[in-house]
Short mmCIF file of C-alpha atoms in Angstrom, two decimals:
data_model
loop_
_atom_site.label_atom_id
_atom_site.label_comp_id
_atom_site.label_asym_id
_atom_site.label_seq_id
_atom_site.Cartn_x
_atom_site.Cartn_y
_atom_site.Cartn_z
CA UNK P 1030 0.00 0.00 0.00
CA UNK P 1031 1.35 3.41 -0.94
CA UNK P 1032 1.62 6.00 1.79
CA UNK P 1033 0.43 8.55 -0.76
CA UNK P 1034 -2.88 6.94 -1.76
CA UNK P 1035 -5.78 5.56 0.27
CA UNK P 1036 -6.17 1.77 0.27
CA UNK P 1037 -9.19 0.24 -1.41
CA UNK P 1038 -12.09 -0.88 0.76
CA UNK P 1039 -14.19 -3.49 -1.07
CA UNK P 1040 -17.96 -3.20 -0.74
CA UNK P 1041 -18.18 -6.57 1.00
CA UNK P 1042 -15.89 -5.38 3.76
CA UNK P 1043 -17.77 -2.12 4.05
CA UNK P 1044 -21.02 -3.96 4.64
CA UNK P 1045 -19.44 -5.80 7.54
CA UNK P 1046 -18.01 -2.54 8.86
CA UNK P 1047 -21.43 -0.98 9.41
CA UNK P 1048 -23.17 -2.92 12.19
CA UNK P 1049 -24.63 0.29 13.63
CA UNK P 1050 -27.93 1.88 12.59
CA UNK P 1051 -26.60 3.81 9.62
CA UNK P 1052 -29.08 5.60 7.40
CA UNK P 1053 -28.53 7.30 4.07
CA UNK P 1054 -29.48 10.92 3.48
CA UNK P 1055 -29.49 13.57 0.77
CA UNK P 1056 -28.90 17.22 1.56
CA UNK P 1057 -28.97 20.15 -0.89
CA UNK P 1058 -26.27 22.77 -0.57
CA UNK P 1059 -27.15 26.45 -0.86
CA UNK P 1060 -26.60 26.38 -4.63
CA UNK P 1061 -28.92 23.39 -5.02
CA UNK P 1062 -26.28 20.69 -5.50
CA UNK P 1063 -27.48 17.54 -3.73
CA UNK P 1064 -24.98 15.84 -1.43
CA UNK P 1065 -25.20 12.26 -0.22
CA UNK P 1066 -24.07 10.76 3.08
CA UNK P 1067 -24.73 8.49 6.04
CA UNK P 1068 -25.95 9.19 9.56
CA UNK P 1069 -25.95 7.34 12.87
CA UNK P 1070 -28.73 8.51 15.15
CA UNK P 1071 -29.60 7.31 18.65
CA UNK P 1072 -33.32 6.58 19.10
CA UNK P 1073 -33.80 9.06 21.94
CA UNK P 1074 -32.90 12.72 21.42
CA UNK P 1075 -30.55 14.17 24.02
CA UNK P 1076 -29.45 17.83 23.92
CA UNK P 1077 -26.28 16.93 25.82
CA UNK P 1078 -25.19 14.33 23.22
CA UNK P 1079 -22.79 15.76 20.63
CA UNK P 1080 -23.20 15.07 16.93
CA UNK P 1081 -19.96 14.57 15.03
CA UNK P 1082 -19.50 15.52 11.36
CA UNK P 1083 -16.67 13.69 9.61
CA UNK P 1084 -14.96 15.66 6.82
CA UNK P 1085 -13.09 13.43 4.39
CA UNK P 1086 -9.70 13.97 2.81
CA UNK P 1087 -9.51 15.28 -0.75
CA UNK P 1088 -11.16 12.78 -3.09
CA UNK P 1089 -11.52 10.04 -0.49
CA UNK P 1090 -15.03 8.61 -0.25
CA UNK P 1091 -16.90 9.01 3.02
CA UNK P 1092 -17.34 5.22 3.08
CA UNK P 1093 -13.68 5.04 4.05
CA UNK P 1094 -14.62 6.40 7.49
CA UNK P 1095 -17.61 4.18 8.24
CA UNK P 1096 -15.83 2.00 10.78
CA UNK P 1097 -14.62 5.08 12.63
CA UNK P 1098 -18.10 6.59 12.50
CA UNK P 1099 -19.56 3.43 13.97
CA UNK P 1100 -16.93 3.56 16.73
CA UNK P 1101 -17.99 7.09 17.68
CA UNK P 1102 -21.64 6.07 17.61
CA UNK P 1103 -20.95 3.07 19.85
CA UNK P 1104 -19.28 5.48 22.28
CA UNK P 1105 -22.28 7.75 22.62
CA UNK P 1106 -22.18 10.22 19.72
CA UNK P 1107 -24.55 10.82 16.85
CA UNK P 1108 -22.53 10.89 13.64
CA UNK P 1109 -22.77 12.18 10.07
CA UNK P 1110 -20.47 11.41 7.14
CA UNK P 1111 -20.88 12.74 3.60
CA UNK P 1112 -19.15 13.15 0.28
CA UNK P 1113 -18.13 16.46 -1.23
CA UNK P 1114 -19.65 17.31 -4.60
CA UNK P 1115 -18.13 15.19 -7.35
CA UNK P 1116 -17.11 12.34 -5.03
CA UNK P 1117 -18.77 9.05 -4.07
CA UNK P 1118 -22.36 9.50 -2.91
CA UNK P 1119 -22.31 13.06 -4.31
CA UNK P 1120 -20.98 12.28 -7.79
CA UNK P 1121 -23.01 13.30 -10.83
CA UNK P 1122 -23.01 11.33 -14.09
CA UNK P 1123 -20.06 13.36 -15.43
CA UNK P 1124 -17.33 15.42 -13.77
CA UNK P 1125 -16.55 17.39 -16.91
CA UNK P 1126 -17.62 20.98 -16.40
CA UNK P 1127 -18.63 20.40 -12.79
CA UNK P 1128 -18.19 23.53 -10.67
CA UNK P 1129 -16.34 22.26 -7.63
CA UNK P 1130 -13.35 23.60 -5.73
CA UNK P 1131 -11.88 23.39 -2.27
CA UNK P 1132 -13.87 26.49 -1.35
CA UNK P 1133 -17.08 24.93 -2.66
CA UNK P 1134 -16.39 21.82 -0.60
CA UNK P 1135 -16.03 23.93 2.54
CA UNK P 1136 -18.24 26.98 2.07
CA UNK P 1137 -21.11 25.08 0.40
CA UNK P 1138 -20.85 21.36 1.18
CA UNK P 1139 -19.56 21.38 4.75
CA UNK P 1140 -21.80 24.37 5.45
CA UNK P 1141 -24.77 22.28 4.30
CA UNK P 1142 -23.78 19.58 6.81
CA UNK P 1143 -23.59 22.13 9.62
CA UNK P 1144 -27.05 23.35 8.70
CA UNK P 1145 -28.35 19.78 8.59
CA UNK P 1146 -26.82 18.97 11.98
CA UNK P 1147 -28.52 22.00 13.53
CA UNK P 1148 -31.84 21.00 12.00
CA UNK P 1149 -31.74 17.21 12.55
CA UNK P 1150 -30.06 17.32 15.97
CA UNK P 1151 -31.43 20.57 17.44
CA UNK P 1152 -29.65 21.91 20.49
CA UNK P 1153 -26.89 19.27 20.43
CA UNK P 1154 -23.23 20.31 20.46
CA UNK P 1155 -21.56 19.96 17.05
CA UNK P 1156 -18.06 18.48 16.81
CA UNK P 1157 -15.99 17.85 13.69
CA UNK P 1158 -13.35 15.30 12.72
CA UNK P 1159 -11.39 16.35 9.63
CA UNK P 1160 -8.90 14.26 7.68
CA UNK P 1161 -6.36 16.12 5.52
CA UNK P 1162 -8.35 18.77 3.57
CA UNK P 1163 -11.30 17.94 5.82
CA UNK P 1164 -9.56 19.92 8.54
CA UNK P 1165 -9.17 22.90 6.22
CA UNK P 1166 -12.87 22.77 5.30
CA UNK P 1167 -13.74 23.54 8.93
CA UNK P 1168 -12.64 27.15 8.53
CA UNK P 1169 -14.45 27.79 5.26
CA UNK P 1170 -18.08 27.41 6.40
CA UNK P 1171 -20.10 30.46 7.38
CA UNK P 1172 -21.63 28.60 10.33
CA UNK P 1173 -18.29 27.40 11.71
CA UNK P 1174 -18.90 29.40 14.86
CA UNK P 1175 -21.42 26.74 15.89
CA UNK P 1176 -18.69 24.08 16.22
CA UNK P 1177 -17.73 23.09 19.76
CA UNK P 1178 -14.61 20.92 19.22
CA UNK P 1179 -12.46 19.89 16.26
CA UNK P 1180 -10.04 16.99 15.83
CA UNK P 1181 -7.98 16.78 12.66
CA UNK P 1182 -5.62 14.15 11.27
CA UNK P 1183 -2.86 15.19 8.87
CA UNK P 1184 -4.72 18.41 8.00
CA UNK P 1185 -2.83 20.79 5.68
CA UNK P 1186 -3.07 22.69 2.39
CA UNK P 1187 -0.73 20.49 0.30
CA UNK P 1188 2.00 23.10 -0.10
CA UNK P 1189 4.82 21.28 -1.83
CA UNK P 1190 7.68 22.81 0.17
CA UNK P 1191 6.11 21.34 3.32
CA UNK P 1192 6.22 17.77 2.01
CA UNK P 1193 8.66 15.34 3.64
CA UNK P 1194 12.16 16.10 2.24
CA UNK P 1195 12.87 12.53 1.10
CA UNK P 1196 9.70 12.39 -1.02
CA UNK P 1197 9.20 16.06 -1.88
CA UNK P 1198 10.30 15.99 -5.52
CA UNK P 1199 8.43 12.80 -6.34
CA UNK P 1200 5.28 14.21 -4.74
CA UNK P 1201 5.74 17.51 -6.56
CA UNK P 1202 5.89 15.67 -9.87
CA UNK P 1203 2.89 13.47 -9.05
CA UNK P 1204 0.48 15.98 -7.53
CA UNK P 1205 1.60 19.33 -8.99
CA UNK P 1206 2.73 18.37 -12.50
CA UNK P 1207 1.18 15.09 -13.64
CA UNK P 1208 -2.18 15.54 -11.92
CA UNK P 1209 -2.96 18.97 -13.47
CA UNK P 1210 -1.69 17.80 -16.89
CA UNK P 1211 -4.04 14.81 -16.88
CA UNK P 1212 -6.85 17.05 -15.67
CA UNK P 1213 -6.42 19.34 -18.65
CA UNK P 1214 -6.50 16.31 -20.95
CA UNK P 1215 -9.63 14.69 -19.49
CA UNK P 1216 -11.52 17.69 -18.07
CA UNK P 1217 -11.22 16.14 -14.60
CA UNK P 1218 -8.55 14.06 -12.87
CA UNK P 1219 -9.04 10.31 -13.56
CA UNK P 1220 -7.57 9.31 -10.23
CA UNK P 1221 -9.59 6.13 -9.84
CA UNK P 1222 -8.24 4.40 -12.94
CA UNK P 1223 -4.72 5.25 -11.77
CA UNK P 1224 -5.42 3.83 -8.32
CA UNK P 1225 -4.45 7.12 -6.68
CA UNK P 1226 -7.80 8.28 -5.28
CA UNK P 1227 -11.33 9.01 -6.52
CA UNK P 1228 -11.83 10.91 -9.77
CA UNK P 1229 -11.55 14.59 -8.93
CA UNK P 1230 -13.16 17.78 -10.32
CA UNK P 1231 -10.86 20.14 -12.20
CA UNK P 1232 -11.41 23.06 -9.83
CA UNK P 1233 -10.23 21.00 -6.86
CA UNK P 1234 -7.13 19.98 -8.80
CA UNK P 1235 -6.36 23.64 -9.56
CA UNK P 1236 -6.56 24.51 -5.87
CA UNK P 1237 -4.39 21.56 -4.81
CA UNK P 1238 -1.75 21.96 -7.53
CA UNK P 1239 -1.26 25.74 -7.26
CA UNK P 1240 2.18 26.15 -5.63
CA UNK P 1241 1.26 28.82 -3.10
CA UNK P 1242 1.95 28.57 0.66
CA UNK P 1243 -1.37 30.14 1.70
CA UNK P 1244 -4.95 29.10 1.14
CA UNK P 1245 -5.96 32.54 -0.11
CA UNK P 1246 -3.30 32.17 -2.79
CA UNK P 1247 -5.16 29.23 -4.34
CA UNK P 1248 -7.70 30.06 -7.10
CA UNK P 1249 -10.89 29.48 -5.12
CA UNK P 1250 -9.22 30.67 -1.93
CA UNK P 1251 -8.70 34.11 -3.44
CA UNK P 1252 -12.38 34.36 -4.30
CA UNK P 1253 -13.57 33.25 -0.88
CA UNK P 1254 -11.09 35.47 0.95
CA UNK P 1255 -12.33 38.47 -1.03
CA UNK P 1256 -15.92 37.59 -0.15
CA UNK P 1257 -15.06 37.15 3.55
CA UNK P 1258 -12.78 40.20 3.76
CA UNK P 1259 -9.69 38.02 3.85
CA UNK P 1260 -10.61 36.01 6.95
CA UNK P 1261 -12.52 32.82 6.07
CA UNK P 1262 -11.35 31.13 9.31
CA UNK P 1263 -12.24 33.96 11.66
CA UNK P 1264 -15.57 32.44 12.77
CA UNK P 1265 -13.97 29.33 14.29
CA UNK P 1266 -13.51 29.48 18.06
CA UNK P 1267 -13.70 25.72 18.73
CA UNK P 1268 -10.82 24.02 20.51
CA UNK P 1269 -8.69 22.30 17.84
CA UNK P 1270 -6.63 19.13 18.23
CA UNK P 1271 -4.33 18.54 15.25
CA UNK P 1272 -2.89 15.02 15.11
CA UNK P 1273 0.05 14.29 12.85
CA UNK P 1274 2.12 11.16 12.19
CA UNK P 1275 5.86 11.44 11.82
CA UNK P 1276 5.82 9.17 8.74
CA UNK P 1277 3.08 11.12 6.95
CA UNK P 1278 4.80 12.82 3.98
CA UNK P 1279 1.97 15.36 3.68
CA UNK P 1280 1.54 16.08 7.40
CA UNK P 1281 4.96 17.38 8.37
CA UNK P 1282 5.24 19.70 11.36
CA UNK P 1283 5.60 22.69 9.03
CA UNK P 1284 2.46 21.72 7.09
CA UNK P 1285 0.32 21.15 10.19
CA UNK P 1286 1.48 24.36 11.81
CA UNK P 1287 0.82 26.32 8.62
CA UNK P 1288 -2.87 25.37 8.78
CA UNK P 1289 -3.13 25.75 12.56
CA UNK P 1290 -2.01 29.36 12.24
CA UNK P 1291 -5.31 30.09 10.48
CA UNK P 1292 -7.30 29.05 13.57
CA UNK P 1293 -6.17 32.18 15.39
CA UNK P 1294 -9.33 32.45 17.50
CA UNK P 1295 -9.13 28.86 18.74
CA UNK P 1296 -7.16 27.09 21.46
CA UNK P 1297 -4.85 24.78 19.47
CA UNK P 1298 -3.02 21.59 20.36
CA UNK P 1299 -0.70 19.73 17.97
CA UNK P 1300 -0.04 16.09 18.90
CA UNK P 1301 2.85 14.51 16.99
CA UNK P 1302 2.93 10.70 17.01
CA UNK P 1303 5.62 8.37 15.71
CA UNK P 1304 4.49 4.90 14.59
CA UNK P 1305 6.93 3.43 17.10
CA UNK P 1306 4.95 5.12 19.88
CA UNK P 1307 2.16 2.60 19.25
CA UNK P 1308 4.34 -0.36 18.33
CA UNK P 1309 4.10 0.08 14.55
CA UNK P 1310 6.61 0.66 11.78
CA UNK P 1311 4.31 2.83 9.65
CA UNK P 1312 0.95 4.57 9.74
CA UNK P 1313 1.26 7.33 7.14
CA UNK P 1314 -1.41 9.69 5.90
CA UNK P 1315 -4.38 7.32 5.67
CA UNK P 1316 -4.11 4.37 8.04
CA UNK P 1317 -5.18 6.26 11.19
CA UNK P 1318 -8.79 5.41 10.30
CA UNK P 1319 -8.14 1.67 9.89
CA UNK P 1320 -10.00 -0.38 12.48
CA UNK P 1321 -6.75 -2.03 13.60
CA UNK P 1322 -6.07 1.23 15.44
CA UNK P 1323 -9.38 1.32 17.29
CA UNK P 1324 -7.68 0.76 20.65
CA UNK P 1325 -4.44 2.67 20.05
CA UNK P 1326 -5.27 5.80 18.04
CA UNK P 1327 -9.03 6.26 17.92
CA UNK P 1328 -9.34 6.83 21.71
CA UNK P 1329 -7.25 10.00 21.29
CA UNK P 1330 -10.00 11.65 19.25
CA UNK P 1331 -12.73 10.11 21.39
CA UNK P 1332 -11.21 11.61 24.54
CA UNK P 1333 -10.74 15.00 22.91
CA UNK P 1334 -14.33 15.17 21.75
CA UNK P 1335 -15.58 14.12 25.18
CA UNK P 1336 -13.40 16.34 27.35
CA UNK P 1337 -11.64 18.91 25.16
CA UNK P 1338 -8.23 17.86 26.39
CA UNK P 1339 -5.65 15.14 25.88
CA UNK P 1340 -5.44 12.19 28.21
CA UNK P 1341 -2.06 11.97 29.92
CA UNK P 1342 -1.66 8.43 28.56
CA UNK P 1343 -1.81 9.55 24.91
CA UNK P 1344 1.11 8.42 22.74
CA UNK P 1345 3.34 11.00 21.11
CA UNK P 1346 4.34 14.49 22.15
CA UNK P 1347 2.68 17.89 22.06
CA UNK P 1348 4.42 20.29 19.69
CA UNK P 1349 5.08 23.58 21.52
CA UNK P 1350 3.17 26.57 20.17
CA UNK P 1351 5.41 29.09 18.49
#
């Protein structure tokens, strides 16, 4: 399995991974685009029970997180997962010409999930778990001020100079040269046939591949920053836990800290874990959400969402705030 691409999860395994009461849903975004997802809902409403929204990584289907969602549900949370427009449950017949960017995924799609959570789970605290770009999306929604707590894993803006030094040039060629070239050829990125990730809308590729260190330097980031007076993250006041793995070539300390700097109105904690801290040789960018880590890594997020602080027994070290 490549550290740079999510592993495949066959449908037969996914069926076994969803023993909880998952239900499908459709939710229109503000521009009318219909998003698809899954929800876990306890039979009795409880205003003290948080609902967790899981934001996926770029072009990773929400089905990838079903085991983790079921784990949160089994531990007392209501849960929602969904796909961004153009991906998985939210994919139209064709991606050619589809209007979709990182900003659309955050300001429209994640915003729609926040609105749904407020409507379907009225009065309940809203927490968010964000993987990779899913952590960035937190700051792009207009209703982000409603979020109580955030936990991210490997969350960053894919700035190439932040990639792990030993893999930087290979990753630059793959994600910032080859990916946009193939996107121009096909009208979208055919990631699935390459085994890299899901097929991806062209606007998302432009945002990812633009070699700029700041979000507002990406094409859709410039537009959203202008609309929000340059501060799309200003509404977030939730306590943020950023988890990174030392063998994640995307989630280096520099990359994680670059994103955390945007959450200037939030208490921020960066937990850096080496695979050896949990008796492993590798974890990388994707494996955190594998069920084999349900007793070693998942409790870190569970404890954060419950208490808003790290348990003293957590593996890894806290990176000092600059």
